[in-house]
Coordinates of C-alpha atoms in Angstrom, one line a residue:
M226 CA 5.7 -5.7 -3.3
I227 CA 3.9 -4.4 -0.3
A228 CA 5.8 -4.5 3.2
R229 CA 4.1 -1.9 5.6
A230 CA 6.8 -2.8 8.1
H231 CA 9.1 -0.4 6.0
P232 CA 8.0 3.2 6.9
A233 CA 8.8 4.5 3.3
I234 CA 6.2 2.0 1.8
A235 CA 4.0 2.5 4.5
A236 CA 4.0 6.2 3.8
F237 CA 2.7 5.6 0.1
L238 CA -0.6 7.0 -0.3
A239 CA -1.6 5.6 3.5
A240 CA -3.7 7.2 6.0
S241 CA -2.3 5.4 9.3
L242 CA -4.4 6.1 12.1
F243 CA -2.3 3.7 14.3
Y244 CA 0.6 1.5 13.7
S245 CA 2.2 -1.5 15.7
A246 CA 4.7 -4.2 14.9
A247 CA 3.9 -7.9 16.0
P248 CA 5.9 -11.2 16.6
A249 CA 7.5 -13.2 14.0
R250 CA 5.5 -15.9 12.3
A251 CA 6.2 -18.9 10.0
A252 CA 4.4 -18.4 6.3
V253 CA 1.6 -21.1 6.2
P254 CA -0.9 -22.3 3.7
Q255 CA -4.0 -20.2 3.4
Q256 CA -7.6 -21.0 4.0
L257 CA -10.4 -19.4 1.8
G258 CA -13.9 -19.3 2.1
P259 CA -17.4 -17.3 2.0
L260 CA -18.3 -15.2 5.1
P261 CA -21.6 -16.1 6.2
R262 CA -23.4 -13.0 5.5
G263 CA -21.7 -11.7 2.1
G264 CA -17.8 -11.3 1.4
S265 CA -15.1 -13.4 1.6
Y266 CA -12.0 -14.4 4.2
V267 CA -8.6 -15.5 4.0
L268 CA -7.2 -17.3 7.0
A269 CA -3.7 -18.2 7.6
P270 CA -3.1 -19.6 11.3
D271 CA 0.1 -20.0 13.1
P272 CA -0.6 -21.2 16.7
T273 CA 2.8 -20.6 17.8
V274 CA 2.5 -16.8 18.3
G275 CA 0.5 -14.8 20.9
S276 CA -1.0 -12.4 18.6
A277 CA -3.7 -12.2 15.9
A278 CA -3.8 -9.9 13.1
I279 CA -7.2 -9.0 11.5
G280 CA -7.9 -7.1 8.6
L281 CA -10.9 -5.8 6.4
W282 CA -9.9 -4.9 2.7
F283 CA -12.2 -3.1 0.1
R284 CA -12.2 -1.9 -3.3
A285 CA -13.1 1.7 -3.1
P286 CA -12.2 4.8 -5.0
A287 CA -10.4 7.3 -2.4
A288 CA -11.6 10.4 -4.2
G289 CA -15.3 9.2 -4.4
Y290 CA -17.4 7.2 -6.8
D291 CA -17.3 10.5 -9.0
N292 CA -13.7 11.2 -8.2
T293 CA -14.8 14.8 -6.9
T294 CA -14.1 14.5 -3.2
P295 CA -10.4 13.7 -2.4
G296 CA -10.3 12.5 1.3
I297 CA -13.9 10.8 1.6
A298 CA -12.6 7.3 1.9
N299 CA -10.3 8.5 4.5
L300 CA -12.9 10.3 6.4
A301 CA -15.4 7.1 6.1
A302 CA -12.8 4.6 7.0
T303 CA -11.5 6.5 10.3
A304 CA -15.3 7.5 11.1
A305 CA -16.5 4.1 11.1
A306 CA -13.6 2.9 13.4
V307 CA -14.5 5.5 16.0
A308 CA -18.1 5.6 16.0
P309 CA -20.2 3.7 18.8
L310 CA -21.3 0.1 18.1
A311 CA -24.3 -1.5 19.7
S312 CA -22.0 -2.2 22.9
G313 CA -21.6 1.4 23.3
R314 CA -18.0 1.7 22.4
S315 CA -16.1 2.1 19.3
L316 CA -13.8 -0.5 17.4
Y317 CA -11.1 1.7 18.1
A318 CA -11.9 1.7 21.7
L319 CA -12.2 -2.2 21.8
V320 CA -8.9 -2.7 20.2
H321 CA -7.1 -0.5 22.5
S322 CA -8.7 -1.8 25.6
V323 CA -7.3 -5.3 24.9
G324 CA -3.8 -3.6 24.7
G325 CA -4.0 -4.1 20.6
D326 CA -3.4 -1.3 17.7
L327 CA -5.4 -0.2 14.9
N328 CA -4.1 0.8 11.5
I329 CA -6.2 2.3 8.6
A330 CA -4.6 2.6 5.1
V331 CA -6.2 4.4 2.3
Y332 CA -4.9 4.0 -1.4
P333 CA -6.5 5.4 -4.6
D334 CA -8.4 2.2 -5.2
I335 CA -8.4 0.4 -1.6
V336 CA -9.2 0.7 1.9
G337 CA -7.7 -1.5 4.2
I338 CA -8.2 -1.7 8.2
G339 CA -6.0 -3.9 10.3
A340 CA -5.7 -4.9 13.9
V341 CA -3.0 -6.6 16.0
V342 CA -4.4 -8.0 19.0
P343 CA -3.9 -10.6 21.8
A344 CA -5.1 -14.0 20.3
S345 CA -7.8 -14.3 23.5
A346 CA -9.6 -10.9 21.8
A347 CA -9.5 -12.1 18.0
R348 CA -12.9 -13.3 18.1
R349 CA -14.4 -9.9 19.9
V350 CA -12.3 -7.9 17.4
V351 CA -13.5 -9.7 14.2
A352 CA -17.3 -9.1 15.5
A353 CA -16.4 -5.7 16.2
M354 CA -14.6 -4.7 13.1
T355 CA -17.1 -6.4 10.7
A356 CA -19.9 -4.7 12.7
A357 CA -18.2 -1.2 12.3
Y358 CA -17.8 -1.6 8.5
F359 CA -20.3 -4.0 7.3
A360 CA -23.2 -2.0 9.2
P361 CA -21.5 1.4 9.3
A362 CA -23.3 4.0 11.8
V363 CA -21.4 7.0 10.7
D364 CA -22.7 10.4 12.5
E365 CA -21.5 13.9 12.7
S366 CA -19.3 13.3 15.8
A367 CA -17.5 10.6 14.2
V368 CA -17.1 12.5 11.0
K369 CA -15.5 15.3 13.2
T370 CA -13.0 13.2 14.8
A371 CA -12.0 11.9 11.2
R372 CA -11.6 15.4 9.8
A373 CA -9.3 16.3 12.7
N374 CA -7.1 13.1 12.2
A375 CA -7.1 13.6 8.5
A376 CA -6.0 17.1 8.8
V377 CA -3.1 16.0 11.0
L378 CA -2.2 13.5 8.3
G379 CA -2.7 15.9 5.5
V380 CA 0.0 18.4 7.1
Q381 CA 2.4 15.5 7.9
Q382 CA 2.2 14.2 4.3
R383 CA 2.7 17.7 2.8
Y384 CA 6.0 17.6 4.7
E385 CA 7.1 14.3 3.5
S386 CA 8.6 14.7 0.0
D387 CA 8.1 10.7 -0.4
S388 CA 4.4 10.9 0.0
T389 CA 3.9 14.2 -1.8
L390 CA 6.0 12.9 -4.9
H391 CA 3.9 9.7 -5.1
D392 CA 0.7 11.9 -5.4
L393 CA 2.0 13.9 -7.9
L394 CA 3.8 11.3 -10.0
F395 CA 0.4 9.4 -10.3
A396 CA -1.2 12.5 -11.3
Q397 CA 1.1 13.1 -14.0
I398 CA 0.9 9.2 -14.9
F399 CA -2.8 8.6 -14.9
A400 CA -5.0 10.7 -16.9
N401 CA -8.1 10.3 -14.5
G402 CA -9.8 7.9 -12.3
P403 CA -8.9 7.3 -8.7
A404 CA -5.1 7.1 -9.3
H405 CA -5.0 10.6 -10.7
Y406 CA -6.3 12.1 -7.3
P407 CA -4.5 12.3 -3.8
T408 CA -6.2 10.3 -1.1
L409 CA -6.4 13.4 1.0
P410 CA -7.3 17.0 -0.1
S411 CA -4.3 19.8 -0.1
T412 CA -6.2 22.1 2.0
V413 CA -8.4 21.9 5.4
S414 CA -11.4 23.3 3.6
G415 CA -11.4 20.4 1.2
L416 CA -12.0 18.1 4.4
T417 CA -14.8 20.4 6.0
S418 CA -16.4 20.8 2.6
I419 CA -17.4 17.0 2.6
S420 CA -20.5 16.7 4.9
A421 CA -21.5 13.9 7.4
P422 CA -24.4 12.4 5.1
Q423 CA -21.8 12.0 2.2
V424 CA -19.6 10.2 4.4
S425 CA -22.2 7.9 5.5
D426 CA -23.4 7.3 2.1
F427 CA -19.8 6.4 0.9
A428 CA -19.3 4.0 3.8
K429 CA -22.4 2.2 3.4
R430 CA -21.7 1.6 -0.4
A431 CA -17.8 1.2 0.0
F432 CA -17.9 -1.2 3.1
R433 CA -20.7 -3.4 2.4
A434 CA -20.0 -7.2 3.2
E435 CA -19.8 -8.4 -0.2
N436 CA -17.3 -5.9 -1.3
G437 CA -15.0 -6.9 1.5
V438 CA -12.3 -9.5 2.4
L439 CA -11.6 -10.6 6.0
T440 CA -7.9 -11.5 6.8
L441 CA -7.0 -13.4 9.7
T442 CA -3.5 -14.3 10.6
G443 CA -1.4 -15.4 13.7
N444 CA -2.9 -17.3 16.3
V445 CA -6.4 -17.7 14.9
D446 CA -8.6 -20.3 13.7
A447 CA -11.8 -20.7 11.8
T448 CA -14.1 -20.3 14.8
S449 CA -13.4 -16.6 14.5
I450 CA -15.4 -16.6 11.3
N451 CA -18.6 -17.3 13.4
A452 CA -18.3 -14.0 15.1
V453 CA -19.2 -12.2 11.9
T454 CA -22.9 -11.5 12.4
D455 CA -23.6 -8.2 10.1
G456 CA -23.7 -7.9 6.4
S457 CA -26.9 -8.3 4.3
G458 CA -25.5 -8.9 0.7
K459 CA -24.6 -12.0 -1.6
G460 CA -23.4 -10.0 -4.3
A461 CA -20.0 -9.6 -5.8
M462 CA -17.0 -7.5 -5.1
D463 CA -16.7 -4.4 -7.0
A464 CA -14.4 -4.7 -10.1
P465 CA -11.0 -3.5 -9.7
Y466 CA -10.8 0.3 -9.8
D467 CA -8.1 0.9 -12.5
S468 CA -7.2 4.2 -13.8
P469 CA -6.6 5.1 -17.5
L470 CA -3.1 6.3 -18.2
D471 CA -2.3 9.6 -19.9
P472 CA -1.2 8.7 -23.5
A473 CA 1.6 11.1 -23.4
P474 CA 2.9 11.8 -19.6
V475 CA 5.2 14.6 -19.1
S476 CA 7.5 15.5 -16.4
A477 CA 6.6 18.6 -14.3
T478 CA 8.1 21.1 -11.8
T479 CA 5.9 22.1 -8.8
T480 CA 5.9 23.8 -5.9
G481 CA 5.4 22.5 -2.2
A482 CA 6.6 22.5 1.6
V483 CA 9.7 20.4 0.7
D484 CA 12.2 19.7 -2.1
G485 CA 12.5 16.5 -3.7
V486 CA 12.8 15.0 -7.1
G487 CA 10.2 12.0 -8.0
L488 CA 10.7 9.5 -11.0
A489 CA 8.0 6.9 -12.2
W490 CA 7.7 4.3 -15.2
I491 CA 4.6 2.1 -15.9
G492 CA 5.2 -1.4 -15.2
P493 CA 3.3 -4.7 -15.8
P494 CA 0.0 -5.6 -14.3
I495 CA -0.4 -8.1 -11.3
S496 CA -1.6 -10.7 -13.8
D497 CA 2.2 -10.9 -15.4
E498 CA 3.6 -12.3 -12.4
K499 CA 7.2 -12.9 -13.8
A500 CA 7.5 -9.3 -15.1
A501 CA 6.1 -7.9 -11.8
T502 CA 8.7 -9.9 -9.8
A503 CA 11.5 -8.7 -12.2
M504 CA 10.5 -5.2 -11.2
D505 CA 10.5 -6.2 -7.5
F506 CA 13.8 -7.6 -8.1
V507 CA 15.1 -4.4 -9.6
A508 CA 13.7 -2.2 -6.7
D509 CA 15.3 -4.5 -4.3
Y510 CA 18.7 -4.8 -5.9
L511 CA 19.1 -1.1 -6.5
F512 CA 17.1 0.8 -3.7
R513 CA 16.7 -1.3 -0.9
D514 CA 17.8 0.8 2.1
Q515 CA 21.6 -0.1 3.3
T516 CA 22.0 -2.9 0.8
G517 CA 20.8 -1.5 -2.5
V518 CA 23.5 -0.7 -5.1
V519 CA 22.1 3.1 -5.2
A520 CA 22.0 3.2 -1.5
Q521 CA 25.7 1.9 -1.1
A522 CA 26.8 4.5 -4.0
L523 CA 25.4 7.2 -2.1
D524 CA 26.8 6.0 1.3
E525 CA 30.5 5.8 -0.4
A526 CA 29.9 9.5 -1.8
K527 CA 28.7 10.5 1.7
S528 CA 25.7 12.1 0.1
D529 CA 22.7 13.2 2.5
A530 CA 20.2 12.4 -0.3
L531 CA 17.8 9.7 0.5
V532 CA 16.3 7.4 -2.2
I533 CA 13.3 5.2 -2.0
G534 CA 12.5 2.9 -4.8
Q535 CA 9.6 0.3 -4.9
F536 CA 7.4 -1.3 -7.6
I537 CA 4.0 -0.8 -6.6
T538 CA 2.0 -4.0 -7.7
L539 CA -1.6 -2.8 -8.8
H540 CA -4.1 -4.7 -10.8
D541 CA -3.1 -2.8 -14.1
P542 CA -0.8 -1.4 -14.5
G543 CA 1.9 -1.4 -11.9
V544 CA 4.0 1.5 -11.2
M545 CA 8.0 1.8 -10.4
V546 CA 8.4 4.9 -8.2
V547 CA 11.6 6.3 -7.2
T548 CA 11.7 9.4 -4.9
I549 CA 14.7 11.5 -3.9
G550 CA 15.1 13.8 -0.8
G551 CA 17.7 15.3 1.5
D552 CA 20.6 17.4 -0.3
H553 CA 22.1 17.1 -3.8
E554 CA 18.8 15.4 -5.3
K555 CA 19.7 16.0 -8.8
Q556 CA 23.1 13.9 -8.5
A557 CA 21.3 11.2 -6.7
E558 CA 18.9 11.4 -9.6
Q559 CA 21.8 10.8 -12.1
K560 CA 23.0 7.8 -9.7
V561 CA 19.6 6.2 -10.1
L562 CA 19.4 6.7 -14.0
A563 CA 23.1 5.4 -14.4
A564 CA 22.2 2.4 -12.1
L565 CA 19.1 1.6 -14.2
Q566 CA 21.2 1.9 -17.4
S567 CA 23.7 -0.4 -16.2
M568 CA 20.9 -3.1 -15.6
R569 CA 19.9 -2.9 -19.5
Q570 CA 22.7 -5.4 -20.0
P571 CA 22.5 -8.8 -18.2
M572 CA 24.3 -8.9 -14.8
D573 CA 27.0 -11.6 -14.4
R574 CA 25.5 -15.1 -13.7
A575 CA 27.2 -15.6 -10.2
A576 CA 26.5 -11.8 -9.0
F577 CA 22.8 -12.5 -10.2
E578 CA 22.3 -15.3 -8.5
A579 CA 23.6 -14.1 -5.2
A580 CA 21.3 -11.0 -5.6
R581 CA 18.4 -13.1 -6.4
E582 CA 19.1 -15.1 -3.1
A583 CA 19.3 -11.9 -1.4
F584 CA 15.9 -10.8 -2.7
L585 CA 14.3 -13.9 -1.6
Y586 CA 15.6 -13.5 1.9
H587 CA 14.5 -9.8 2.0
V588 CA 10.8 -11.0 1.0
A589 CA 10.9 -13.6 3.7
A590 CA 12.1 -11.0 6.1
D591 CA 9.3 -8.6 5.2
T592 CA 6.6 -10.9 5.6
Q593 CA 7.4 -12.3 8.9
T594 CA 4.7 -11.0 11.2
P595 CA 1.2 -11.5 11.3
Q596 CA 0.4 -8.0 10.3
E597 CA 2.6 -8.1 7.3
Q598 CA 1.1 -11.3 6.4
A599 CA -2.3 -10.0 6.8
D600 CA -1.7 -7.0 4.7
N601 CA -0.1 -9.0 1.8
L602 CA -3.0 -11.3 1.7
G603 CA -5.6 -8.4 1.8
W604 CA -3.8 -6.2 -0.8
Y605 CA -3.1 -9.0 -3.5
T606 CA -6.6 -10.2 -3.0
V607 CA -8.1 -7.0 -3.6
E608 CA -5.9 -6.3 -6.6
G609 CA -6.8 -9.6 -8.2
N610 CA -4.1 -12.2 -7.7
L611 CA -4.2 -13.6 -4.1
D612 CA -1.9 -16.7 -5.2
Y613 CA 0.7 -14.3 -5.8
A614 CA 1.0 -12.6 -2.5
P615 CA 4.6 -12.6 -1.1
G616 CA 5.3 -14.8 1.9
I617 CA 3.2 -17.6 0.9
A618 CA 5.4 -20.9 1.3
N619 CA 6.0 -22.1 -2.1
G620 CA 3.4 -19.8 -3.7
S621 CA 3.5 -18.5 -7.3
Y622 CA 5.5 -15.2 -6.1
E623 CA 8.5 -17.4 -4.8
R624 CA 8.3 -19.4 -8.2
A625 CA 8.5 -16.5 -10.2
A626 CA 11.5 -15.2 -8.4
R627 CA 13.4 -18.4 -8.7
S628 CA 12.5 -18.5 -12.3
L629 CA 14.3 -15.0 -13.1
D630 CA 17.3 -14.9 -14.9
P631 CA 19.8 -12.2 -16.0
Q632 CA 18.9 -12.1 -19.6
Y633 CA 14.9 -11.8 -18.5
V634 CA 15.5 -9.0 -16.1
A635 CA 17.7 -7.1 -18.6
D636 CA 15.0 -7.4 -21.0
A637 CA 12.3 -6.3 -18.5
V638 CA 14.5 -3.2 -17.8
R639 CA 14.5 -2.2 -21.2
R640 CA 11.1 -2.8 -21.7
Y641 CA 9.7 -0.8 -18.7
L642 CA 12.2 1.1 -17.4
G643 CA 13.4 3.5 -20.0
K644 CA 12.8 7.4 -20.0
P645 CA 10.7 8.2 -16.7
V646 CA 8.4 10.6 -15.9
V647 CA 9.9 13.2 -13.5
V648 CA 8.3 15.6 -11.1
D649 CA 10.9 18.3 -9.3
L650 CA 9.4 19.5 -6.2
I651 CA 10.6 22.9 -5.0
A652 CA 10.1 24.0 -1.6
T653 CA 8.1 27.5 -0.8
T654 CA 7.3 29.0 2.4
P655 CA 4.2 27.0 3.6
Q656 CA 1.0 28.8 4.3
K657 CA -0.5 28.7 7.6
E658 CA -4.1 26.8 8.0
S659 CA -6.6 26.9 10.6
S660 CA -7.9 23.6 12.3
P661 CA -11.1 22.0 11.0

């Protein structure tokens, strides 16, 4: 489940240029259709709010089409946002001039761009966003700005054990392909070695209209679709960028800027809706901040350890990831494993039903805002199962959640959450780097 309002989830392989929250909204049926010059859109209007959330989502490998240039998708997405458009100002400048916020998220297999703006500016932002990406004009100046932004994000990520451990765990689980590589290189030289022409070529290939999904939620309507004037293709979106699994993934110990422990398990693909929802339920029941079983146990023990757990819904396969930071990580790791061991047996029926209702409430709470809704619609579309997006009223996600029972969840835990791949991250003295 993706819920970017939660900072721990937003940190997973994300390159956020800017971030905002938005007013609450009610879940409404979505409308689907083709864009006039290639690509598709998902529209979920709610006229009761004053803001609009606009997103563009692309299937694109973050480390380049040959997986040799980690960071190139980040540079391309950021450079396209700051490059001047025909009007003379950039998408970033336009969004901020109307009081909105722009967010860019780069994952191993996906690039997402999102803006939250006043409803009155929605049409202008749709036009500017699609112009910036469907017809990218990336130059050296824009790439320089993107490098500086990526350098800051790279340093920030290295000092966040959750982000670092996600990269390390994926590198152990996946033998190669986009998920094997970090979305940002580990050094500034890795960014400066990517040239502006390389970034431009990547942007033109990755961000072409037929490879994009435009999401519009909040106070929007179908007239905004007519603001799309760029794009020249009628081809299809790229196939999902799945990564092959390591046939025998092993645990590892490595050094970094901070200490931490990460655990990961291979889970079901997005097409197995009931099993994927069971994984989400387990993550919510055990690891949700404040209410999760493990979180409560750590509070009772007065532990300073921070445990973050999430099932990451991907095309094939999904991955359960638990990261542990703070003090006494190994003691916290044992609490995580013990909690999972206890779930191998069916829960008491009454306790399970209460936990399932709490889970459904949490899903609703995490998909209230236009931005959260737009992000879920975009993510689940490009991962290959839009109907399964959380937050769709009476959608397949809600049906799958309500179909769960204690025996099924216990069976899913036994099937998917056995012995984890573990990465122990040990802090060393960080090396000083120069700015790009």
